Coordinates of C-alpha atoms in Angstrom, one line a residue:
M1015 CA -25.2 17.4 52.8
S1016 CA -24.9 21.2 52.7
V1017 CA -21.6 22.7 54.0
E1018 CA -21.1 26.4 54.4
I1019 CA -18.3 27.7 52.2
V1020 CA -15.9 30.0 54.1
G1021 CA -13.6 32.6 52.6
R1022 CA -14.3 31.9 49.0
N1023 CA -16.4 34.9 47.8
A1024 CA -14.6 35.4 44.5
E1025 CA -14.9 31.7 43.7
Q1026 CA -18.6 31.6 44.6
E1027 CA -19.1 34.5 42.2
A1028 CA -17.4 32.4 39.5
V1029 CA -19.9 29.6 40.3
E1030 CA -22.8 32.1 39.8
R1031 CA -21.4 33.3 36.4
F1032 CA -21.0 29.7 35.3
V1033 CA -24.6 28.7 36.2
A1034 CA -26.0 31.9 34.6
G1035 CA -24.1 31.3 31.4
L1036 CA -25.6 27.8 30.9
A1037 CA -28.7 29.1 29.3
I1038 CA -26.6 30.7 26.5
G1039 CA -24.3 27.9 25.4
P1040 CA -21.2 25.9 26.4
R1041 CA -19.5 27.1 29.6
G1042 CA -16.6 25.7 31.6
L1043 CA -15.5 26.1 35.2
A1044 CA -12.2 24.5 36.2
I1045 CA -11.4 24.4 39.9
D1046 CA -7.9 23.3 40.9
G1047 CA -5.6 23.4 43.9
E1048 CA -3.6 21.2 46.3
A1049 CA -5.2 18.5 48.4
G1050 CA -7.4 19.7 51.2
I1051 CA -7.8 23.2 49.8
G1052 CA -11.5 22.9 49.4
K1053 CA -12.0 22.0 45.7
T1054 CA -14.7 19.4 46.4
T1055 CA -16.6 21.7 48.6
L1056 CA -16.8 24.4 46.0
W1057 CA -17.5 21.7 43.3
Q1058 CA -20.5 20.5 45.3
E1059 CA -21.7 24.1 45.7
A1060 CA -21.6 24.5 41.9
V1061 CA -23.4 21.2 41.4
A1062 CA -26.2 22.3 43.8
A1063 CA -26.4 25.7 42.2
A1064 CA -26.8 24.2 38.7
E1065 CA -29.5 21.8 39.9
T1066 CA -31.3 24.6 41.6
S1067 CA -31.3 26.6 38.3
G1068 CA -33.1 23.7 36.6
A1069 CA -30.1 22.2 34.8
R1070 CA -29.6 18.5 34.4
V1071 CA -26.4 17.5 36.1
L1072 CA -24.4 14.4 35.4
T1073 CA -21.8 13.7 38.1
A1074 CA -18.8 11.5 38.6
R1075 CA -16.4 11.4 41.5
P1076 CA -13.7 8.9 40.5
A1077 CA -11.4 7.6 43.2
S1078 CA -7.8 6.5 42.8
G1079 CA -8.9 2.9 42.8
E1080 CA -11.0 3.5 39.7
V1081 CA -8.5 5.3 37.5
R1082 CA -7.6 2.0 35.8
L1083 CA -11.2 0.7 35.3
S1084 CA -12.4 1.2 31.8
F1085 CA -15.3 3.6 31.3
S1086 CA -16.0 3.8 35.1
G1087 CA -16.3 7.6 34.9
L1088 CA -18.6 7.5 31.8
G1089 CA -20.7 4.9 33.5
D1090 CA -21.2 7.2 36.6
L1091 CA -22.1 10.1 34.4
F1092 CA -24.7 8.2 32.3
E1093 CA -26.1 5.6 34.7
R1094 CA -29.3 7.6 35.5
E1095 CA -29.9 9.0 32.1
I1096 CA -28.9 6.3 29.6
D1097 CA -32.3 4.8 29.3
E1098 CA -33.7 8.2 28.3
F1099 CA -31.2 9.0 25.5
A1100 CA -30.0 5.5 24.3
R1101 CA -33.1 4.8 22.2
R1102 CA -32.5 8.1 20.3
L1103 CA -28.9 7.2 19.3
P1104 CA -28.1 5.7 15.9
P1105 CA -28.1 1.9 16.4
P1106 CA -24.3 1.5 16.0
Q1107 CA -23.7 4.1 18.7
R1108 CA -26.3 2.7 21.1
A1109 CA -24.9 -0.8 20.7
A1110 CA -21.3 0.4 21.3
L1111 CA -22.2 2.5 24.3
E1112 CA -24.1 -0.4 25.9
V1113 CA -21.1 -2.7 25.4
A1114 CA -18.7 -0.1 26.8
L1115 CA -20.8 0.4 29.9
Y1116 CA -21.3 -3.4 30.5
R1117 CA -25.0 -3.2 29.9
V1118 CA -24.7 -5.9 27.2
P1119 CA -21.9 -8.4 26.4
A1120 CA -19.6 -7.7 23.5
V1121 CA -20.3 -9.8 20.4
D1122 CA -17.8 -8.2 18.1
P1123 CA -15.0 -5.8 19.2
I1124 CA -15.9 -2.1 18.9
E1125 CA -13.6 0.8 18.0
A1126 CA -12.8 3.4 20.6
G1127 CA -13.8 6.2 18.2
I1128 CA -17.5 5.3 18.3
I1129 CA -17.7 5.8 22.0
G1130 CA -16.7 9.4 21.6
V1131 CA -19.2 9.9 18.9
A1132 CA -21.9 8.3 21.0
T1133 CA -21.0 10.5 24.0
L1134 CA -21.2 13.7 21.9
H1135 CA -24.6 12.6 20.5
A1136 CA -25.9 11.7 24.0
L1137 CA -24.8 15.2 25.4
R1138 CA -26.6 16.9 22.5
I1139 CA -29.8 14.9 23.1
L1140 CA -29.8 15.6 26.9
A1141 CA -29.0 19.3 26.4
S1142 CA -31.8 19.8 23.8
E1143 CA -34.4 19.9 26.5
R1144 CA -32.7 21.9 29.3
P1145 CA -29.1 23.0 30.1
L1146 CA -26.8 20.1 30.9
V1147 CA -23.7 20.0 33.2
I1148 CA -21.0 17.4 33.1
A1149 CA -19.5 17.6 36.7
V1150 CA -16.4 15.6 37.5
D1151 CA -14.6 15.8 40.8
D1152 CA -11.0 14.7 41.1
V1153 CA -10.8 14.6 37.3
Q1154 CA -7.1 13.5 37.6
W1155 CA -8.5 10.1 38.5
L1156 CA -10.9 9.8 35.6
D1157 CA -10.1 6.6 33.7
A1158 CA -8.4 7.0 30.3
P1159 CA -11.2 5.6 28.1
S1160 CA -13.8 7.9 29.8
Q1161 CA -11.4 10.8 29.5
T1162 CA -10.8 10.1 25.8
A1163 CA -14.6 9.9 25.0
L1164 CA -15.4 13.1 26.9
E1165 CA -12.5 15.0 25.3
Y1166 CA -13.8 14.0 21.9
A1167 CA -17.3 15.3 22.8
V1168 CA -16.3 18.5 24.6
R1169 CA -14.0 19.6 21.7
R1170 CA -17.0 19.4 19.3
L1171 CA -19.5 21.4 21.3
R1172 CA -20.6 24.5 19.5
D1173 CA -23.8 26.2 20.6
E1174 CA -25.2 23.4 22.9
R1175 CA -26.2 24.4 26.4
V1176 CA -23.6 22.2 28.0
G1177 CA -21.5 23.2 31.0
V1178 CA -18.3 21.4 32.0
L1179 CA -17.4 21.6 35.7
T1180 CA -14.2 20.0 37.0
A1181 CA -12.1 19.9 40.2
T1182 CA -8.5 18.8 39.8
R1183 CA -5.8 18.2 42.4
V1184 CA -2.4 19.7 41.8
A1185 CA 0.8 19.4 43.8
A1186 CA 1.9 22.3 45.9
E1187 CA 5.3 23.6 44.6
G1188 CA 6.6 26.7 46.3
P1189 CA 4.4 29.8 47.0
A1190 CA 2.5 29.6 43.8
G1191 CA 1.9 25.9 43.7
G1192 CA 2.2 23.5 40.8
A1193 CA 0.5 24.0 37.5
A1194 CA -2.7 22.0 36.8
P1195 CA -2.7 20.3 33.4
P1196 CA -5.4 21.3 30.9
G1197 CA -8.6 19.4 31.8
L1198 CA -12.0 18.8 30.2
A1199 CA -13.3 22.3 30.8
E1200 CA -10.3 23.9 29.1
L1201 CA -11.1 22.1 25.9
L1202 CA -13.8 24.7 25.3
P1203 CA -12.9 28.0 23.6
E1204 CA -10.8 30.1 26.0
E1205 CA -13.4 32.9 26.3
L1206 CA -16.0 30.4 27.6
V1207 CA -13.9 29.0 30.4
E1208 CA -13.1 30.3 33.9
R1209 CA -10.3 28.7 35.8
R1210 CA -10.1 29.2 39.6
R1211 CA -7.0 28.2 41.4
L1212 CA -7.9 27.9 45.1
G1213 CA -5.3 29.4 47.5
P1214 CA -5.1 29.7 51.3
I1215 CA -8.0 31.0 53.2
A1216 CA -7.5 34.0 55.5
V1217 CA -7.1 33.9 59.2
G1218 CA -10.6 35.3 59.8
A1219 CA -12.1 32.6 57.5
L1220 CA -10.2 30.0 59.4
H1221 CA -11.6 31.2 62.7
H1222 CA -15.1 30.9 61.3
L1223 CA -14.3 27.4 59.8
L1224 CA -13.1 26.0 63.1
R1225 CA -16.1 27.3 65.0
T1226 CA -18.6 25.9 62.5
R1227 CA -16.9 22.6 61.8
L1228 CA -15.3 21.7 65.2
D1229 CA -17.1 24.1 67.6
L1230 CA -13.7 25.3 68.5
S1231 CA -12.6 28.9 69.3
L1232 CA -8.9 29.5 69.4
P1233 CA -7.2 32.5 71.0
R1234 CA -5.8 34.8 68.4
P1235 CA -2.1 33.8 68.9
V1236 CA -2.9 30.1 68.6
L1237 CA -5.2 30.7 65.6
V1238 CA -2.4 32.6 63.8
R1239 CA 0.1 29.8 64.4
V1240 CA -2.4 27.2 63.2
H1241 CA -2.9 29.3 60.1
G1242 CA 0.8 29.6 59.5
Q1243 CA 1.6 25.9 60.2
S1244 CA -1.2 24.8 57.8
G1245 CA -0.4 27.4 55.1
G1246 CA -4.1 28.4 55.2
N1247 CA -5.1 24.9 53.8
P1248 CA -8.5 24.2 55.3
L1249 CA -8.2 20.5 55.7
Y1250 CA -4.7 20.8 57.2
A1251 CA -5.9 23.5 59.6
L1252 CA -8.9 21.4 60.7
E1253 CA -6.7 18.4 61.3
L1254 CA -4.1 20.4 63.1
A1255 CA -6.7 22.1 65.3
R1256 CA -8.4 18.8 66.0
E1257 CA -5.1 17.3 67.1
L1258 CA -4.2 20.4 69.2
A1259 CA -7.5 20.3 71.0
A1260 CA -7.2 16.6 71.7
R1261 CA -3.6 16.8 73.0
R1262 CA -3.5 20.2 74.8
P1263 CA -7.0 21.2 75.7
S1264 CA -5.6 24.2 77.7
A1265 CA -4.0 25.6 74.5
T1266 CA -7.5 26.2 73.1
G1267 CA -8.7 28.2 76.0
A1268 CA -8.4 31.8 77.1
G1269 CA -5.3 31.1 79.3
A1270 CA -3.1 29.7 76.5
G1271 CA -1.4 33.0 76.0
A1272 CA 2.1 33.2 74.5
D1273 CA 2.9 29.6 75.2
A1274 CA 0.4 28.5 72.6
G1275 CA 3.1 28.6 69.9
T1276 CA 4.9 25.8 71.5
D1277 CA 1.7 23.8 71.6
T1278 CA 1.2 24.1 67.8
R1279 CA 4.8 23.1 67.0
D1280 CA 4.5 20.1 69.3
V1281 CA 1.7 18.6 67.3
V1282 CA 2.8 19.4 63.7
P1283 CA 4.2 16.3 62.1
A1284 CA 6.1 16.1 58.8
S1285 CA 3.1 16.2 56.6
L1286 CA -0.7 16.3 56.4
R1287 CA -0.7 12.6 55.7
D1288 CA 1.0 12.0 59.0
L1289 CA -1.7 14.0 60.8
L1290 CA -4.3 11.9 59.1
R1291 CA -2.6 8.7 60.1
R1292 CA -2.6 9.8 63.7
R1293 CA -6.3 10.6 63.4
L1294 CA -6.8 7.0 62.2
D1295 CA -4.6 5.6 65.0
V1296 CA -7.3 6.3 67.6
L1297 CA -9.9 4.2 65.7
P1298 CA -10.5 0.6 66.8
D1299 CA -8.8 -2.2 64.8
A1300 CA -12.2 -3.5 63.6
T1301 CA -13.1 -0.1 62.2
R1302 CA -9.8 0.2 60.4
R1303 CA -10.3 -3.2 58.8
Q1304 CA -13.6 -2.1 57.3
L1305 CA -12.1 1.2 56.2
L1306 CA -9.3 -0.7 54.3
A1307 CA -11.9 -2.6 52.3
I1308 CA -13.7 0.7 51.5
A1309 CA -10.5 2.3 50.4
L1310 CA -9.5 -0.5 48.1
A1311 CA -12.9 -1.3 46.5
A1312 CA -14.1 0.5 43.4
Q1313 CA -17.8 0.7 44.5
P1314 CA -17.9 -0.1 48.2
T1315 CA -21.2 -0.9 49.9
V1316 CA -22.0 -2.2 53.4
A1317 CA -22.8 -5.6 51.8
L1318 CA -19.6 -5.8 49.9
V1319 CA -17.5 -4.8 52.9
G1320 CA -19.2 -7.4 55.0
R1321 CA -18.4 -10.1 52.4
V1322 CA -14.7 -9.0 52.3
T1323 CA -14.3 -8.9 56.1
G1324 CA -16.6 -11.8 57.0
L1325 CA -19.1 -9.7 59.0
S1326 CA -22.8 -9.2 58.8
E1327 CA -24.1 -5.9 57.5
A1328 CA -25.2 -5.0 61.0
A1329 CA -21.7 -5.7 62.4
V1330 CA -20.1 -3.7 59.6
E1331 CA -22.4 -0.7 60.4
A1332 CA -21.5 -1.0 64.1
A1333 CA -17.7 -1.3 63.3
L1334 CA -18.0 1.8 61.1
E1335 CA -19.8 4.0 63.6
P1336 CA -16.6 5.3 65.3
A1337 CA -15.4 6.4 61.8
R1338 CA -18.7 8.2 61.1
E1339 CA -18.4 10.0 64.5
A1340 CA -14.9 11.0 63.7
G1341 CA -15.9 12.4 60.3
V1342 CA -13.8 9.8 58.4
L1343 CA -16.8 8.5 56.4
E1344 CA -19.2 10.5 54.3
T1345 CA -22.3 9.8 52.2
Q1346 CA -21.6 9.4 48.5
L1347 CA -23.1 12.3 46.6
G1348 CA -26.4 11.1 45.1
D1349 CA -26.0 7.5 46.2
E1350 CA -26.5 6.7 49.9
S1351 CA -25.8 3.0 49.3
L1352 CA -22.1 3.7 48.6
L1353 CA -19.5 4.2 51.3
R1354 CA -16.9 6.9 50.8
I1355 CA -14.0 7.9 53.0
G1356 CA -14.3 11.6 53.7
H1357 CA -11.2 12.8 51.8
P1358 CA -8.8 11.0 49.3
L1359 CA -5.9 11.7 51.6
L1360 CA -7.7 9.9 54.4
A1361 CA -8.3 7.0 52.1
A1362 CA -4.6 7.0 51.2
A1363 CA -3.7 7.1 54.9
V1364 CA -5.9 4.1 55.5
V1365 CA -4.0 2.1 52.9
D1366 CA -0.6 3.3 54.0
T1367 CA -1.2 2.3 57.6
A1368 CA -2.3 -1.2 56.8
T1369 CA 0.1 -4.1 56.8
T1370 CA 1.3 -5.5 53.5
S1371 CA -0.3 -8.8 54.3
G1372 CA -3.6 -7.1 55.2
R1373 CA -3.7 -5.1 51.9
R1374 CA -3.0 -8.3 49.9
E1375 CA -5.7 -10.2 51.7
V1376 CA -8.3 -7.5 51.0
H1377 CA -7.3 -7.4 47.4
R1378 CA -7.6 -11.1 47.1
R1379 CA -11.1 -11.1 48.6
L1380 CA -12.1 -8.2 46.4
G1381 CA -10.8 -10.1 43.4
E1382 CA -12.8 -13.2 44.3
L1383 CA -16.0 -11.1 44.7
A1384 CA -15.6 -8.8 41.7
S1385 CA -18.0 -9.3 38.8
D1386 CA -16.0 -7.0 36.5
P1387 CA -13.2 -9.1 34.9
E1388 CA -11.0 -6.1 34.7
E1389 CA -11.4 -5.2 38.4
R1390 CA -11.0 -8.9 39.4
A1391 CA -7.7 -9.1 37.5
R1392 CA -6.3 -5.9 39.0
H1393 CA -7.2 -7.0 42.5
F1394 CA -5.6 -10.5 42.0
A1395 CA -2.5 -8.8 40.6
A1396 CA -2.3 -6.5 43.7
S1397 CA -2.7 -9.5 46.0
S1398 CA 0.4 -11.3 44.7
P1399 CA 3.6 -9.6 43.3
A1400 CA 5.2 -12.9 42.2
P1401 CA 4.9 -14.4 38.6
S1402 CA 1.8 -16.4 38.4
L1403 CA 0.1 -18.0 35.4
E1404 CA -3.3 -17.6 37.0
V1405 CA -2.8 -13.9 37.6
A1406 CA -1.2 -13.2 34.2
S1407 CA -4.0 -15.1 32.4
A1408 CA -6.6 -13.1 34.3
L1409 CA -4.9 -9.9 33.2
A1410 CA -4.8 -11.1 29.6
T1411 CA -8.5 -12.0 29.6
A1412 CA -9.3 -8.7 31.1
A1413 CA -7.3 -7.1 28.3
D1414 CA -9.3 -8.9 25.7
L1415 CA -12.6 -7.7 27.3
A1416 CA -11.3 -4.1 27.5
A1417 CA -10.3 -4.2 23.9
A1418 CA -13.7 -5.6 22.9
R1419 CA -15.3 -2.6 24.7
G1420 CA -13.2 -0.1 22.8
A1421 CA -10.7 0.6 25.6
I1422 CA -7.5 -0.2 23.6
A1423 CA -5.2 1.9 25.8
T1424 CA -6.4 0.0 28.9
A1425 CA -5.9 -3.3 27.1
V1426 CA -2.3 -2.4 26.4
E1427 CA -1.7 -1.5 30.0
L1428 CA -3.2 -4.8 31.2
L1429 CA -1.1 -6.7 28.7
D1430 CA 2.0 -4.9 29.9
D1431 CA 1.2 -6.2 33.4
A1432 CA 0.5 -9.7 32.1
V1433 CA 3.9 -9.8 30.4
R1434 CA 5.6 -8.9 33.6
R1435 CA 3.7 -11.6 35.5
W1436 CA 4.0 -14.4 32.9
P1437 CA 6.0 -17.3 34.3
A1438 CA 9.4 -17.9 32.5
D1439 CA 8.7 -21.6 32.1
D1440 CA 5.7 -21.0 29.7
A1441 CA 7.6 -19.6 26.7
L1442 CA 4.9 -20.1 24.1
G1443 CA 2.2 -18.5 26.3
R1444 CA 4.4 -15.5 26.9
Q1445 CA 5.2 -15.2 23.1
R1446 CA 1.4 -15.2 22.4
I1447 CA 0.9 -12.4 24.8
L1448 CA 3.8 -10.4 23.3
V1449 CA 2.3 -10.7 19.8
K1450 CA -1.1 -9.8 21.1
R1451 CA 0.3 -6.8 22.9
A1452 CA 2.1 -5.6 19.8
E1453 CA -1.3 -5.8 17.9
R1454 CA -3.0 -3.8 20.7
V1455 CA -0.2 -1.2 20.7
F1456 CA -0.7 -0.8 16.9
L1457 CA -4.5 -0.4 17.3
A1458 CA -3.8 2.2 20.0
G1459 CA -1.9 4.2 17.4
D1460 CA 1.7 3.6 18.5
T1461 CA 3.0 2.1 15.3
I1462 CA 6.7 2.8 16.1
R1463 CA 6.6 0.8 19.4
A1464 CA 4.6 -2.0 17.8
H1465 CA 7.0 -2.2 14.9
A1466 CA 10.0 -2.4 17.2
E1467 CA 8.5 -5.0 19.4
L1468 CA 7.5 -7.3 16.5
T1469 CA 10.8 -6.9 14.8
E1470 CA 12.4 -8.3 18.0
I1471 CA 9.9 -11.0 18.6
V1472 CA 9.3 -12.5 15.1
P1473 CA 12.7 -14.3 14.7
T1474 CA 12.2 -16.1 18.0
L1475 CA 8.8 -17.6 17.1
E1476 CA 8.7 -21.3 16.5
D1477 CA 5.0 -21.9 16.5
A1478 CA 3.9 -21.7 12.8
A1479 CA 0.4 -20.3 13.4
L1480 CA 1.7 -17.6 15.8
R1481 CA 4.5 -16.6 13.5
L1482 CA 2.0 -16.3 10.6
D1483 CA -0.1 -13.9 12.7
A1484 CA 3.0 -11.9 13.7
E1485 CA 4.4 -11.6 10.2
I1486 CA 1.1 -10.4 8.8
L1487 CA 0.9 -7.8 11.5
L1488 CA 4.6 -6.8 11.0
A1489 CA 4.1 -6.4 7.3
T1490 CA 1.1 -4.2 7.9
L1491 CA 3.3 -2.0 10.2
I1492 CA 6.0 -1.8 7.6
V1493 CA 3.5 -0.4 5.1
Y1494 CA 2.6 2.3 7.7
D1495 CA 6.1 3.1 8.7
G1496 CA 8.3 2.1 5.8
D1497 CA 8.2 0.7 2.3
A1498 CA 5.4 -1.5 0.9
R1499 CA 8.0 -3.4 -1.1
D1500 CA 9.7 -4.5 2.1
A1501 CA 6.3 -5.6 3.4
C1502 CA 5.5 -7.6 0.3
R1503 CA 8.9 -9.4 0.4
L1504 CA 8.3 -10.4 4.0
L1505 CA 4.8 -11.8 3.2
E1506 CA 6.0 -13.5 0.0
S1507 CA 8.5 -15.4 2.2
T1508 CA 5.7 -16.2 4.7
L1509 CA 3.5 -17.5 1.9
A1510 CA 6.3 -19.8 0.6
R1511 CA 6.5 -21.7 3.9
T1512 CA 2.7 -21.7 4.7
A1513 CA 0.8 -24.8 3.8
D1514 CA -2.5 -24.2 5.6
P1515 CA -5.1 -23.0 3.1
A1516 CA -6.8 -20.6 5.6
G1517 CA -3.4 -19.1 6.4
R1518 CA -2.5 -18.8 2.8
A1519 CA -5.8 -17.0 2.1
R1520 CA -5.1 -14.4 4.7
V1521 CA -1.6 -13.8 3.3
H1522 CA -2.9 -13.5 -0.3
A1523 CA -5.6 -11.0 0.8
R1524 CA -3.1 -8.9 2.7
L1525 CA -0.7 -8.9 -0.3
A1526 CA -3.5 -7.9 -2.6
W1527 CA -3.8 -4.7 -0.5
M1528 CA -0.1 -4.1 -0.3
Y1529 CA 0.8 -4.5 -4.0
D1530 CA -0.4 -1.0 -5.0
H1531 CA 3.0 -0.6 -6.9
D1532 CA 2.3 -3.8 -8.9
L1533 CA -1.2 -4.2 -10.2
A1534 CA -0.6 -7.6 -11.8
A1535 CA 0.8 -9.0 -8.6
G1536 CA -2.1 -7.5 -6.6
A1537 CA -4.7 -8.9 -8.9
R1538 CA -3.0 -12.4 -8.8
H1539 CA -3.0 -12.4 -5.0
A1540 CA -6.6 -11.1 -4.7
R1541 CA -7.8 -13.9 -7.1
S1542 CA -5.9 -16.5 -5.1
A1543 CA -7.5 -15.3 -1.9
V1544 CA -11.0 -15.6 -3.5
D1545 CA -10.2 -19.2 -4.6
L1546 CA -9.2 -20.2 -1.1
L1547 CA -11.7 -18.3 1.0
D1548 CA -15.2 -19.5 2.0
A1549 CA -17.8 -16.8 1.7
D1550 CA -19.8 -18.1 4.5
A1551 CA -16.9 -18.8 6.9
D1552 CA -15.1 -15.4 6.4
P1553 CA -17.5 -13.1 4.6
G1554 CA -15.7 -9.9 5.4
L1555 CA -12.4 -11.0 4.0
Y1556 CA -14.0 -12.7 1.1
S1557 CA -15.9 -9.6 0.0
F1558 CA -12.7 -7.6 0.2
A1559 CA -10.7 -10.0 -1.9
L1560 CA -13.5 -10.4 -4.4
M1561 CA -13.9 -6.6 -5.0
S1562 CA -10.1 -6.1 -4.9
A1563 CA -9.6 -8.7 -7.7
A1564 CA -12.3 -7.0 -9.9
A1565 CA -10.8 -3.6 -9.4
A1566 CA -7.3 -4.6 -10.1
E1567 CA -8.3 -6.6 -13.2
L1568 CA -10.3 -3.7 -14.6
Q1569 CA -7.3 -1.4 -14.3
L1570 CA -5.2 -4.1 -16.1
G1571 CA -7.6 -3.8 -19.1
Q1572 CA -9.8 -6.8 -18.5
P1573 CA -13.7 -6.6 -18.8
P1574 CA -15.5 -5.1 -15.8
D1575 CA -16.7 -7.8 -13.4
H1576 CA -19.9 -6.2 -12.2
E1577 CA -21.2 -9.3 -10.6
A1578 CA -18.1 -9.5 -8.3
I1579 CA -18.5 -5.9 -7.2
W1580 CA -22.2 -6.1 -6.4
R1581 CA -21.9 -9.5 -4.7
G1582 CA -19.1 -8.1 -2.5
H1583 CA -21.2 -5.0 -1.8
E1584 CA -24.2 -7.2 -0.8
I1585 CA -22.0 -9.3 1.5
Q1586 CA -20.4 -6.4 3.3
E1587 CA -23.8 -4.8 3.8
R1588 CA -25.2 -8.0 5.2
V1589 CA -22.3 -8.7 7.7
R1590 CA -21.8 -5.0 8.5
S1591 CA -18.1 -5.5 9.3
W1592 CA -16.3 -2.6 10.8
E1593 CA -13.8 -2.4 7.9
F1594 CA -16.0 -1.9 4.8
S1595 CA -14.8 -1.1 1.4
T1596 CA -16.0 2.0 -0.4
L1597 CA -15.0 0.5 -3.8
P1598 CA -18.6 0.1 -5.0
A1599 CA -19.1 3.9 -4.9
N1600 CA -15.9 4.3 -7.0
W1601 CA -16.9 1.5 -9.3
S1602 CA -20.2 3.3 -10.1
K1603 CA -18.3 6.5 -10.8
W1604 CA -16.0 4.7 -13.2
M1605 CA -19.0 3.3 -15.0
D1606 CA -20.5 6.8 -15.3
D1607 CA -23.4 5.9 -13.0
F1608 CA -23.1 9.1 -11.0
D1609 CA -26.5 8.8 -9.2
R1610 CA -25.6 5.5 -7.7
S1611 CA -22.1 6.6 -6.9
R1612 CA -23.5 9.6 -5.0
E1613 CA -26.1 7.4 -3.2
L1614 CA -23.4 4.9 -2.1
T1615 CA -20.9 7.6 -1.1
E1616 CA -23.5 9.3 1.1
L1617 CA -24.3 5.9 2.6
Y1618 CA -20.6 5.3 3.5
V1619 CA -20.1 8.8 4.8
Q1620 CA -23.1 8.4 7.2
R1621 CA -22.0 5.0 8.3
A1622 CA -18.5 6.4 9.1
R1623 CA -20.1 9.3 11.1
D1624 CA -22.3 6.9 13.0
T1625 CA -19.4 4.6 13.9
G1626 CA -16.8 7.2 14.6
D1627 CA -14.6 6.2 11.7
E1628 CA -13.0 9.6 10.9
S1629 CA -10.5 8.1 8.4

């Protein structure tokens, strides 16, 4: 719905420059300011202007409830366009993106890096036909996996006709306000980005705003006081004027005179949120129950709200009518089926004014109804603060699914919550989660934290299989952060007390990789792994061990085992595991077969590009 923008001439000129520059190449427009200052209104103006110019616009308006849902923002941006560009992506990227966005189930875990590569490729495809705009409102609530993928893509834009449009809330701190952190738009070269910090509107603009939005004309003394009390914040001023008109109608008329100052002071509470709470207080209880479900749901629809509150869709619509009339509800941009509370602060006020038991009950119902395991787990966790095996297990399951979709940081966060919720009387279950969390922390890139956690956990582990997993992981971390000799000593000790053939094979294979300071020991462990492994049951590890043994034995002066190298190459090409060895390219070079070495090297480089494996 079109809304007139008041008192923002310079900002509107910035929008015009942003749109005009889209035809040339990358452009960024970052809008930031405190809550209620008008960021979303200006953002919507820029979206409309870009669409009018003929640009393709991808929009996302994440809410606070979605900040912890993996790839929610990326899904919003791509939901209407994915069928158009997905078929043009390289197969690994297409498959990874479809898993990340829940279009297909995960068969094998995907790496986070490939999502960024797929996002960049998708933007380039969409921008090849006409200018493209990535528009994110309330970017501070963009979920971390979406943020990471978009950052990867935006940093690599060169001459593509892609615009990045963001609105970011910052805290007000003193006259100048708080500083907004660098966002997506600011990842472009500095000369291509314009950043507009929205400040207070002028008294004259406020007068026009009140007349057009509330059909309210205040005498000059009252208007000046409203402007002063609100700090020129449009939302604050609207709420203050609405409250003033409701409580002291005479203060808005011509006879208010000098006494109007008292009227404004009488209605100003401690904060804007208090004003918004008072605005909600006048709504019927039935309306506020529906609003609470809307505020806590990630994608609220009339049907979902009815299932949460036990009402028919017609009854929900009737209960929400007072909220629509009061301007508390708005239509979701581009999707009339979704319900959206008019401002994030209003949504926060809805949650704040609800009872604890009321919030927990809505979270419980939303958890029961959610199809997304991650969303379900988070709602269940919010519905019960006490330790619970059911809730902790749901969080751990959601973490596994997040990791499988490439959202490793989200998986770590979910496991942190699961550890806190795990009942003390299930010691083994809690230890399994601690080891799994350490593994996810390592995959997320924090080797120091993972190393410290595992060093503390391993001596307490009594389950043999769990300790084997933990010690293999700890030895790997020691190689990254310490001395490979220490890692080898640890795994030699592990090997000495491990009887299970499959477990011994895993330890041998890891030692073959670690013994780069002792070729003979590395070769011996690689050959032992080959003898124990089943090529059909574990083809990836088998091919690695087979080729490692051949390479180490060659360097020890033994005859070249060509059959082992090319069998290993054939297996890893067939299974297409994420971790593939580039040894066949090196082997060809060692044998002076430079044409084949070049061919294989180019194959591996392209595969790494397609899958986002920068290392």
